[in-house]
Amino acid sequence: MVSRQHKLQRAAKIHLFQRAMITYWQQNGRHELPWRKTTSAWNILLAEVLLRKTTSAQAAAVYESLAPYSPAEIVGMDQAALAGLLQPLGIHQVRAKQLQQIAQAVIDSGGTVLESDAALRALPGVGRYISNSVRCCAFGVPAPAMDTNLIRVMNRVFGWTSHRKRPREDRKLWQCAEALVPDDMPREFNWGMLDFAAAICTQRKPKCEQCPINEICTYYAANRQVQALEMAE
Ligand code: SF4
């Protein structure tokens, strides 16, 4: 049974982690990304569709060219022409078709599809990550953006891991991620997390010595212990 003290320690660690990610966003976040300057659910969903299997730098230019268009205008575009605009991102024909299907669903629902987790996840190419991202960034819902980066950071900082072949589909891991997102400033937390994982807690050679949360990191503590043992030998 988990002791009360253990629960308190875990809650305190989560609190420190939350504040550190928000501070990271405020001080070092990629504020220039255009989809972070809007609370339009449609534009955020558009950005997420563009961001699949590509980098934010590549997606940004295409986003700027498509963001002015309404869902009705996207539906009205010639699909081949839309695919041409999406070509720099790859899988452009699939992306164009899905984008028009999504835009049509937004029109048909009068926009309500953008507010519902179930409705968003019923859209083509939209899973839990995109649904959470849209609802968090547009409406402030405290939902985690759990991608491979957050999974890595959770594993290192908290020791939380999944034995599933596809950790992103692990319900328990999603519950862990949900416990991390604060009710206040969930957008800033998620953005800070994404930027922190991309710049500091990188997959290879994490920058532990300059990391603002190394004092609470399980991975860092374990490494320090190994180093101390090696020096003592
Ligand atoms: S101390 Fe290292 S492993 Fe831990 S969160 Fe920071 S960068 Fe990641």
Short mmCIF file of C-alpha atoms and ligand atoms in Angstrom, two decimals:
data_model
loop_
_atom_site.label_atom_id
_atom_site.label_comp_id
_atom_site.label_asym_id
_atom_site.label_seq_id
_atom_site.Cartn_x
_atom_site.Cartn_y
_atom_site.Cartn_z
CA MET A 1 0.00 0.00 0.00
CA VAL A 2 1.27 3.46 -0.88
CA SER A 3 2.02 5.35 2.32
CA ARG A 4 0.70 8.83 3.05
CA GLN A 5 4.25 10.14 3.12
CA HIS A 6 4.96 8.65 -0.29
CA LYS A 7 1.81 10.29 -1.68
CA LEU A 8 2.85 13.65 -0.26
CA GLN A 9 6.34 13.30 -1.73
CA ARG A 10 4.87 12.43 -5.10
CA ALA A 11 2.48 15.40 -4.98
CA ALA A 12 5.32 17.75 -4.04
CA LYS A 13 7.48 16.42 -6.87
CA ILE A 14 4.64 16.83 -9.36
CA HIS A 15 4.11 20.40 -8.16
CA LEU A 16 7.81 21.24 -8.61
CA PHE A 17 7.76 19.65 -12.06
CA GLN A 18 4.68 21.65 -13.08
CA ARG A 19 6.15 24.96 -11.96
CA ALA A 20 9.49 24.18 -13.63
CA MET A 21 7.82 23.46 -16.98
CA ILE A 22 5.75 26.65 -16.81
CA THR A 23 8.86 28.65 -15.93
CA TYR A 24 10.72 26.97 -18.78
CA TRP A 25 7.98 28.08 -21.15
CA GLN A 26 8.06 31.64 -19.84
CA GLN A 27 11.84 31.95 -20.06
CA ASN A 28 12.83 29.70 -22.96
CA GLY A 29 9.67 28.63 -24.77
CA ARG A 30 9.25 28.80 -28.52
CA HIS A 31 6.79 31.67 -28.37
CA GLU A 32 7.34 32.38 -32.05
CA LEU A 33 5.49 29.27 -33.27
CA PRO A 34 2.41 30.75 -34.98
CA TRP A 35 -0.13 28.23 -33.62
CA ARG A 36 0.87 29.24 -30.11
CA LYS A 37 -0.38 32.77 -30.75
CA THR A 38 -3.99 31.75 -31.32
CA THR A 39 -6.80 30.20 -29.33
CA SER A 40 -8.78 29.35 -32.46
CA ALA A 41 -9.59 25.64 -32.13
CA TRP A 42 -9.78 25.31 -35.91
CA ASN A 43 -6.34 26.85 -36.41
CA ILE A 44 -4.83 24.72 -33.65
CA LEU A 45 -6.33 21.59 -35.19
CA LEU A 46 -5.00 22.67 -38.57
CA ALA A 47 -1.53 23.06 -37.04
CA GLU A 48 -1.69 19.62 -35.44
CA VAL A 49 -2.66 18.02 -38.75
CA LEU A 50 0.32 19.74 -40.37
CA LEU A 51 2.69 18.78 -37.53
CA ARG A 52 2.13 15.04 -37.90
CA LYS A 53 5.34 13.34 -39.07
CA THR A 54 7.16 16.59 -39.69
CA THR A 55 9.06 19.29 -37.84
CA SER A 56 7.63 22.50 -36.43
CA ALA A 57 9.93 24.54 -38.70
CA GLN A 58 8.56 22.82 -41.81
CA ALA A 59 4.98 23.02 -40.58
CA ALA A 60 5.20 26.73 -39.69
CA ALA A 61 5.55 27.98 -43.27
CA VAL A 62 2.65 25.86 -44.53
CA TYR A 63 0.55 26.84 -41.53
CA GLU A 64 1.04 30.54 -42.29
CA SER A 65 -0.26 29.99 -45.82
CA LEU A 66 -3.34 27.99 -44.74
CA ALA A 67 -4.29 29.63 -41.44
CA PRO A 68 -6.20 32.52 -43.08
CA TYR A 69 -8.63 30.07 -44.72
CA SER A 70 -11.87 29.09 -43.03
CA PRO A 71 -13.04 25.46 -42.97
CA ALA A 72 -15.50 26.30 -45.78
CA GLU A 73 -12.68 27.72 -47.89
CA ILE A 74 -10.53 24.63 -47.25
CA VAL A 75 -13.42 22.39 -48.34
CA GLY A 76 -13.89 24.54 -51.44
CA MET A 77 -10.26 24.19 -52.54
CA ASP A 78 -9.30 21.89 -55.35
CA GLN A 79 -7.85 18.84 -53.54
CA ALA A 80 -4.85 18.59 -55.87
CA ALA A 81 -4.07 22.28 -55.31
CA LEU A 82 -4.35 21.80 -51.54
CA ALA A 83 -2.07 18.77 -51.77
CA GLY A 84 0.40 20.96 -53.65
CA LEU A 85 0.48 23.43 -50.76
CA LEU A 86 1.03 20.53 -48.34
CA GLN A 87 3.75 18.87 -50.41
CA PRO A 88 6.70 20.17 -48.33
CA LEU A 89 5.36 18.18 -45.36
CA GLY A 90 5.09 14.80 -47.09
CA ILE A 91 2.08 12.43 -47.22
CA HIS A 92 0.44 15.45 -48.82
CA GLN A 93 -2.33 13.67 -50.69
CA VAL A 94 -3.53 11.88 -47.55
CA ARG A 95 -3.14 15.07 -45.56
CA ALA A 96 -5.16 17.10 -48.09
CA LYS A 97 -7.98 14.57 -48.15
CA GLN A 98 -8.11 14.34 -44.35
CA LEU A 99 -7.94 18.10 -43.93
CA GLN A 100 -10.96 18.57 -46.19
CA GLN A 101 -12.85 15.80 -44.36
CA ILE A 102 -12.05 17.44 -41.03
CA ALA A 103 -13.06 20.88 -42.30
CA GLN A 104 -16.36 19.43 -43.56
CA ALA A 105 -17.01 17.85 -40.14
CA VAL A 106 -16.34 21.21 -38.48
CA ILE A 107 -18.86 22.88 -40.80
CA ASP A 108 -21.47 20.12 -40.36
CA SER A 109 -21.25 20.32 -36.57
CA GLY A 110 -21.34 24.10 -36.44
CA GLY A 111 -17.91 23.92 -34.79
CA THR A 112 -18.97 21.80 -31.82
CA VAL A 113 -16.79 18.89 -32.99
CA LEU A 114 -13.81 20.96 -31.87
CA GLU A 115 -14.93 20.95 -28.24
CA SER A 116 -15.52 17.24 -27.70
CA ASP A 117 -12.81 14.66 -27.09
CA ALA A 118 -14.90 11.85 -28.57
CA ALA A 119 -15.92 13.90 -31.61
CA LEU A 120 -12.37 15.05 -32.27
CA ARG A 121 -11.02 11.51 -32.02
CA ALA A 122 -13.62 10.32 -34.52
CA LEU A 123 -12.04 12.62 -37.15
CA PRO A 124 -9.61 11.07 -39.64
CA GLY A 125 -6.01 11.11 -38.42
CA VAL A 126 -6.94 12.58 -35.03
CA GLY A 127 -6.00 10.65 -31.91
CA ARG A 128 -5.81 11.39 -28.24
CA TYR A 129 -2.71 13.57 -28.53
CA ILE A 130 -4.24 15.92 -31.10
CA SER A 131 -7.59 16.02 -29.32
CA ASN A 132 -5.89 16.93 -26.05
CA SER A 133 -3.71 19.51 -27.71
CA VAL A 134 -6.69 21.23 -29.36
CA ARG A 135 -8.85 21.21 -26.24
CA CYS A 136 -5.99 22.38 -24.03
CA CYS A 137 -4.67 25.14 -26.28
CA ALA A 138 -8.09 26.40 -27.42
CA PHE A 139 -10.20 25.96 -24.30
CA GLY A 140 -7.71 25.54 -21.45
CA VAL A 141 -8.68 21.93 -20.71
CA PRO A 142 -5.93 20.39 -18.51
CA ALA A 143 -5.22 17.50 -20.88
CA PRO A 144 -1.72 16.13 -21.45
CA ALA A 145 0.14 16.25 -24.76
CA MET A 146 1.63 12.79 -24.29
CA ASP A 147 3.94 12.02 -27.16
CA THR A 148 7.23 10.12 -27.21
CA ASN A 149 8.95 13.15 -25.67
CA LEU A 150 6.68 13.36 -22.65
CA ILE A 151 6.91 9.58 -22.24
CA ARG A 152 10.71 9.88 -22.12
CA VAL A 153 10.66 12.74 -19.62
CA MET A 154 8.12 10.97 -17.37
CA ASN A 155 10.28 7.88 -17.40
CA ARG A 156 13.42 9.78 -16.48
CA VAL A 157 11.99 12.15 -13.90
CA PHE A 158 9.40 9.92 -12.22
CA GLY A 159 10.51 6.45 -13.25
CA TRP A 160 7.10 5.86 -14.81
CA THR A 161 7.25 3.42 -17.67
CA SER A 162 5.08 1.26 -19.87
CA HIS A 163 5.57 -2.37 -20.78
CA ARG A 164 3.19 -2.03 -23.70
CA LYS A 165 4.58 -2.34 -27.20
CA ARG A 166 3.00 1.02 -27.97
CA PRO A 167 3.34 3.14 -24.82
CA ARG A 168 1.24 5.89 -26.40
CA GLU A 169 -1.72 3.53 -26.19
CA ASP A 170 -1.15 2.61 -22.55
CA ARG A 171 -4.17 3.77 -20.55
CA LYS A 172 -2.22 3.77 -17.28
CA LEU A 173 0.52 5.92 -18.73
CA TRP A 174 -2.11 8.39 -19.94
CA GLN A 175 -3.44 8.50 -16.38
CA CYS A 176 0.06 9.31 -15.13
CA ALA A 177 0.38 12.06 -17.73
CA GLU A 178 -3.02 13.46 -16.73
CA ALA A 179 -1.82 13.73 -13.13
CA LEU A 180 0.98 16.01 -14.28
CA VAL A 181 -1.06 18.73 -15.99
CA PRO A 182 -2.00 21.59 -13.64
CA ASP A 183 -5.48 23.08 -13.68
CA ASP A 184 -3.96 26.53 -13.91
CA MET A 185 -1.83 27.31 -16.97
CA PRO A 186 -2.21 23.90 -18.68
CA ARG A 187 -1.27 25.39 -22.08
CA GLU A 188 1.92 26.88 -20.73
CA PHE A 189 2.74 23.61 -18.99
CA ASN A 190 2.29 21.55 -22.16
CA TRP A 191 4.25 24.01 -24.29
CA GLY A 192 7.02 24.15 -21.69
CA MET A 193 7.13 20.36 -21.56
CA LEU A 194 7.43 20.03 -25.33
CA ASP A 195 10.17 22.66 -25.54
CA PHE A 196 12.03 21.33 -22.50
CA ALA A 197 12.03 17.82 -23.96
CA ALA A 198 13.25 19.10 -27.33
CA ALA A 199 16.06 21.27 -25.94
CA ILE A 200 17.15 19.87 -22.55
CA CYS A 201 15.86 16.37 -21.86
CA THR A 202 16.73 15.17 -25.33
CA GLN A 203 16.64 11.53 -26.29
CA ARG A 204 20.40 11.37 -26.73
CA LYS A 205 22.76 13.16 -24.36
CA PRO A 206 20.26 15.00 -22.14
CA LYS A 207 21.72 18.22 -20.74
CA CYS A 208 21.41 17.12 -17.13
CA GLU A 209 23.95 19.53 -15.66
CA GLN A 210 22.02 22.55 -16.90
CA CYS A 211 18.61 21.02 -16.27
CA PRO A 212 16.37 23.03 -13.92
CA ILE A 213 14.83 19.88 -12.43
CA ASN A 214 17.88 17.69 -11.96
CA GLU A 215 17.36 17.83 -8.18
CA ILE A 216 14.09 15.91 -8.52
CA CYS A 217 15.05 13.63 -11.42
CA THR A 218 15.21 9.88 -10.79
CA TYR A 219 17.47 9.28 -13.79
CA TYR A 220 19.90 11.98 -12.71
CA ALA A 221 20.05 10.69 -9.14
CA ALA A 222 20.74 7.15 -10.36
CA ASN A 223 23.52 8.39 -12.65
CA ARG A 224 25.07 10.38 -9.83
CA GLN A 225 25.08 7.27 -7.63
CA VAL A 226 26.79 5.24 -10.34
CA GLN A 227 29.40 7.99 -10.80
CA ALA A 228 30.02 8.16 -7.03
CA LEU A 229 30.49 4.39 -6.86
CA GLU A 230 32.89 4.46 -9.80
CA MET A 231 34.95 7.22 -8.17
CA ALA A 232 35.07 5.30 -4.88
CA GLU A 233 36.53 2.22 -6.58
S1 SF4 B 1 18.19 15.78 -15.16
FE1 SF4 B 1 18.62 15.00 -17.21
S2 SF4 B 1 17.32 13.21 -17.47
FE2 SF4 B 1 16.53 14.38 -15.73
S3 SF4 B 1 14.95 15.69 -16.59
FE3 SF4 B 1 16.83 16.85 -16.56
S4 SF4 B 1 17.75 16.54 -18.57
FE4 SF4 B 1 16.18 14.96 -18.29
#
